[in-house]
mmCIF file of C-alpha atoms and ligand atoms in Angstrom:
data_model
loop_
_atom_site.group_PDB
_atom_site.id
_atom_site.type_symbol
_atom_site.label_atom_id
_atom_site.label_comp_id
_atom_site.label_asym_id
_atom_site.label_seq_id
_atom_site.Cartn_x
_atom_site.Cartn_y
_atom_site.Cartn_z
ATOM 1 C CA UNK A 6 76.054 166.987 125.397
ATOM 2 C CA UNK A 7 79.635 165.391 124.810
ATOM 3 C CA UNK A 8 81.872 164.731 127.723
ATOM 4 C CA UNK A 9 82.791 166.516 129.949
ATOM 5 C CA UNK A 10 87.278 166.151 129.872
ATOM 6 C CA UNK A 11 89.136 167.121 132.690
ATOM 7 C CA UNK A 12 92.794 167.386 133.756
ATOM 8 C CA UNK A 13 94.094 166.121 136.842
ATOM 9 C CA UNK A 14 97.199 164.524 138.673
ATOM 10 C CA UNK A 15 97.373 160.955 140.279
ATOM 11 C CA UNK A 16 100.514 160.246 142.235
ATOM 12 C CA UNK A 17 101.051 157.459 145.268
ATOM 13 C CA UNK A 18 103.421 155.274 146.627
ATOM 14 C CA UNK A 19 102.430 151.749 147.255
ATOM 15 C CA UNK A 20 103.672 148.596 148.711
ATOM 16 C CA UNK A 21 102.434 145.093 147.302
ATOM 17 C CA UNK A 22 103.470 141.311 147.932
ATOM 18 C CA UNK A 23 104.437 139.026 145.105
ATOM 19 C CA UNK A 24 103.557 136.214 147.264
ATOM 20 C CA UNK A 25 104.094 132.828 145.714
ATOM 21 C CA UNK A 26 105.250 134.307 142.369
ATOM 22 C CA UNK A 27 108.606 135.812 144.546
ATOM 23 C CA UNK A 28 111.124 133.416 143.647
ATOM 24 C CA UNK A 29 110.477 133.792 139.806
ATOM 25 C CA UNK A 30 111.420 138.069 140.441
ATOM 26 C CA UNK A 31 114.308 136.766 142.705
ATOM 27 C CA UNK A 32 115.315 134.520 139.986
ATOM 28 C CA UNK A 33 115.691 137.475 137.152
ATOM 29 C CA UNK A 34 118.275 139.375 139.356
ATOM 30 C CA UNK A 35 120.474 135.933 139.236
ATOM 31 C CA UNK A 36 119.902 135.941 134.639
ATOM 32 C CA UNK A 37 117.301 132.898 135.197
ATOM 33 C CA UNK A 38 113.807 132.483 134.425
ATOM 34 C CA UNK A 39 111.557 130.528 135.959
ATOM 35 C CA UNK A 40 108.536 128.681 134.679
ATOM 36 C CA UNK A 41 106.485 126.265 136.224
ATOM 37 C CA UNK A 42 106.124 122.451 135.892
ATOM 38 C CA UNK A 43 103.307 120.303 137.162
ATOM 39 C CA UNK A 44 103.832 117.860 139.940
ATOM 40 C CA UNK A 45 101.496 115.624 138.066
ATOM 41 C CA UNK A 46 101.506 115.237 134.203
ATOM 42 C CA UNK A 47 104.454 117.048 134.055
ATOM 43 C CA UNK A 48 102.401 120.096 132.073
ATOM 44 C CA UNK A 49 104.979 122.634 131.566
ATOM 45 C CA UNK A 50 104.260 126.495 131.603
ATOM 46 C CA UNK A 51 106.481 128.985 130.758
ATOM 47 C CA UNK A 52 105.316 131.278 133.597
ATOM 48 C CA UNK A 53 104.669 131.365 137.438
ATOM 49 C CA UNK A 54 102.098 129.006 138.328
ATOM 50 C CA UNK A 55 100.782 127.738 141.857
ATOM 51 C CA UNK A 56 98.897 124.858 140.525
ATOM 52 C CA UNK A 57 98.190 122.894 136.931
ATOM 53 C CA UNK A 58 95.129 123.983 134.481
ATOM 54 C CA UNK A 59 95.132 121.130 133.006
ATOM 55 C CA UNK A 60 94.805 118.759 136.163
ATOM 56 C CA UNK A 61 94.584 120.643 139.307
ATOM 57 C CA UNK A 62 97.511 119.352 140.669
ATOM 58 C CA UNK A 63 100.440 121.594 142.931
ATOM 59 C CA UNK A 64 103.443 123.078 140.290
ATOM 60 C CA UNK A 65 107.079 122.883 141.331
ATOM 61 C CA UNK A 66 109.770 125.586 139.697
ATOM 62 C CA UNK A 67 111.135 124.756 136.382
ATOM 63 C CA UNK A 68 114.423 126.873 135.324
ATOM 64 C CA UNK A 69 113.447 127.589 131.447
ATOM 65 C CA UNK A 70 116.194 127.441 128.459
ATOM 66 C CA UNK A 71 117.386 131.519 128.322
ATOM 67 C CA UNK A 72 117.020 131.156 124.022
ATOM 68 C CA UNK A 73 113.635 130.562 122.288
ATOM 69 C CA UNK A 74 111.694 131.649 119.210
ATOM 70 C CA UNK A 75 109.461 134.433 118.671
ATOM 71 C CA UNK A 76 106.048 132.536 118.376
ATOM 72 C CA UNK A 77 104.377 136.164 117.673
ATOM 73 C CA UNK A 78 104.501 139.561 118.692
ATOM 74 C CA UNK A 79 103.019 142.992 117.648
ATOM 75 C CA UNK A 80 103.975 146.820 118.111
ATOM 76 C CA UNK A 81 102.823 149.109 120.617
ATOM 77 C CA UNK A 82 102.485 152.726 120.006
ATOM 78 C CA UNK A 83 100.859 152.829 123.517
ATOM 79 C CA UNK A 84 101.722 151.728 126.850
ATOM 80 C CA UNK A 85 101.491 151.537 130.855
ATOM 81 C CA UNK A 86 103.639 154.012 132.588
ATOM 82 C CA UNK A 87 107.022 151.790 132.492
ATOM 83 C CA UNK A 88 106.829 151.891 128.813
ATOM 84 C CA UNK A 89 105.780 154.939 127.979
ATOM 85 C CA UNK A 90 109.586 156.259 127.290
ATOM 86 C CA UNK A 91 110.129 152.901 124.767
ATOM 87 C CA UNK A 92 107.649 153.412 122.316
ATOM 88 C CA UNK A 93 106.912 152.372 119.587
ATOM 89 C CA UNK A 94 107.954 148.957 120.870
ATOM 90 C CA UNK A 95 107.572 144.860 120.442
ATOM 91 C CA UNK A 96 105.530 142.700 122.332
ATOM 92 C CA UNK A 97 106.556 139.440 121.918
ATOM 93 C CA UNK A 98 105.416 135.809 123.037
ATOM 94 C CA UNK A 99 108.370 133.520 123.220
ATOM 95 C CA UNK A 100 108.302 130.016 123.056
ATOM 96 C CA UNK A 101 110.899 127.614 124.706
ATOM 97 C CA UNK A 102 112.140 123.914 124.013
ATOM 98 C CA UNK A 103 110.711 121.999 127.207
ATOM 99 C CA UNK A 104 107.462 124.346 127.540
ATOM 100 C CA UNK A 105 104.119 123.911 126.886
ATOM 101 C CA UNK A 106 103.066 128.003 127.211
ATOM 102 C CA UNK A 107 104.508 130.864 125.901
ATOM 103 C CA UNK A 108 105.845 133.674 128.096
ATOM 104 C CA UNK A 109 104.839 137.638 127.050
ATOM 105 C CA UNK A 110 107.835 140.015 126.970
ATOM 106 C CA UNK A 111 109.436 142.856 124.869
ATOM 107 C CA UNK A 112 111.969 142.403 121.857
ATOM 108 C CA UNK A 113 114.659 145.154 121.875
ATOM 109 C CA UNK A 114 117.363 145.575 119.380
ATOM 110 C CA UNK A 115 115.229 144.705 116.193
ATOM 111 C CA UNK A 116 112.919 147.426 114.488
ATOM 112 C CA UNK A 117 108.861 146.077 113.987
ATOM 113 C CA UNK A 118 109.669 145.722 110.293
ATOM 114 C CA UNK A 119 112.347 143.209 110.682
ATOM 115 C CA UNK A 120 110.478 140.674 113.442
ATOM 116 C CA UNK A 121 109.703 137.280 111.545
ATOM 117 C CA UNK A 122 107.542 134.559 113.350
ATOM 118 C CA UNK A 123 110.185 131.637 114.206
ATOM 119 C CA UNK A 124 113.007 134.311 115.195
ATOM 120 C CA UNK A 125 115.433 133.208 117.584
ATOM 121 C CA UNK A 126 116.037 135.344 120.730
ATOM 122 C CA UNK A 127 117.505 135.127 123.825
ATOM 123 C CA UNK A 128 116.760 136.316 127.108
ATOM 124 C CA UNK A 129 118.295 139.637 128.811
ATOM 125 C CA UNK A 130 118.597 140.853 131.856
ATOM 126 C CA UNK A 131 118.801 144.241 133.902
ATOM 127 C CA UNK A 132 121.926 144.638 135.363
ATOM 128 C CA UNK A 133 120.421 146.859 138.209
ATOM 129 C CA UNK A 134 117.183 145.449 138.965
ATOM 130 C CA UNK A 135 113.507 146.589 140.207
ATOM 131 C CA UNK A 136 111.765 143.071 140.367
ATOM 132 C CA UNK A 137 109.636 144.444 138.000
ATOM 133 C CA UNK A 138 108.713 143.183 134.588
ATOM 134 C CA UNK A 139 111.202 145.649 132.983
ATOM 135 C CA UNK A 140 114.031 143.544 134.210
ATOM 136 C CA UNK A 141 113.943 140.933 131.641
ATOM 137 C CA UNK A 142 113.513 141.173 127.804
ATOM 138 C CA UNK A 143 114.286 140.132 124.886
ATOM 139 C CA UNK A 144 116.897 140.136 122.035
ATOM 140 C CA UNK A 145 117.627 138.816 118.495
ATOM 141 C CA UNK A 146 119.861 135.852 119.129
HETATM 142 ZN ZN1 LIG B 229 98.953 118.718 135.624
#
C-alpha cells in the first residue's frame, strides 16, 4: 500500500523567550553582533554561548569584527518558512579575525556561481527589525 498523502492547514501564534541569548537579538537592531568569549581560556565563539566547550567555564559577550571571509557555504533550493520567498539562496559560514567558530548566515547580492571560499563579506543589517534571524546577513565586501 503506499502512503496515504493528505492536505491540511497549520496556523498559530506563539510567544517564546530568548532567554540568555537576548542581548545578542538586541544587539542586531543597534548593526552589532555578538559572539561569545570565555571567562577562562579566552576560547572565542562566534555565536551566543552561556558557558565554554572547551573548559566549562561561564562566557562573557564579545562584540565580533562586522567583515569576515566566507569559510564555506552552499545553495538552498529549499527552506523554513522565512525563506521560502528567497530561494534559491546561500548559506554561508563566516569566519572572523578574533574568533575561534564560525557563525551560519545567508550571502545576498552574489549569485551561487560566483561564491569563492576566502570571499570577503561584511555584515548587514535590517533596518526594521523582527529579532529574528532574518535581521542580519551577509554581503560581498
Ligand atoms: Zn574556556
Amino acid at each position: 500500500m503506499d502512503p496515504l498523502i493528505i492536505q491540511d492547514h497549520y496556523e498559530i501564534d506563539y510567544r517564546h523567550s530568548y532567554a540568555e541569548d537576548s542581548p545578542f537579538f538586541v544587539a542586531l537592531t543597534k548593526g552589532k553582533l555578538l559572539g561569545s568569549r570565555c571567562t577562562a581560556c579566552g576560547y572565542t565563539y562566534a555565536t551566543p554561548r552561556s558557558h565554554c566547550m572547551e573548559c566549562g567555564a561561564p562566557t562573557s559577550w564579545h562584540e565580533l569584527p562586522l567583515a569576515g571571509r566566507v569559510h564555506t557555504y552552499t545553495t538552498c533550493h529549499y527552506g523554513g518558512e522565512l525563506f521560502l520567498k528567497e530561494t534559491p539562496f546561500t548559506l554561508i559560514l563566516v569566519e572572523f579575525d578574533g574568533a575561534d567558530t564560525l557563525f551560519l548566515s545567508r550571502l545576498k547580492g552574489a549569485e551561487p556561481e560566483a561564491v569563492r571560499i576566502g570571499m570577503p563579506v561584511v555584515a548587514r543589517f535590517a533596518k526594521t527589525p523582527s529579532f529574528k534571524v532574518t535581521d542580519v546577513w551577509f554581503e560581498p565586501a
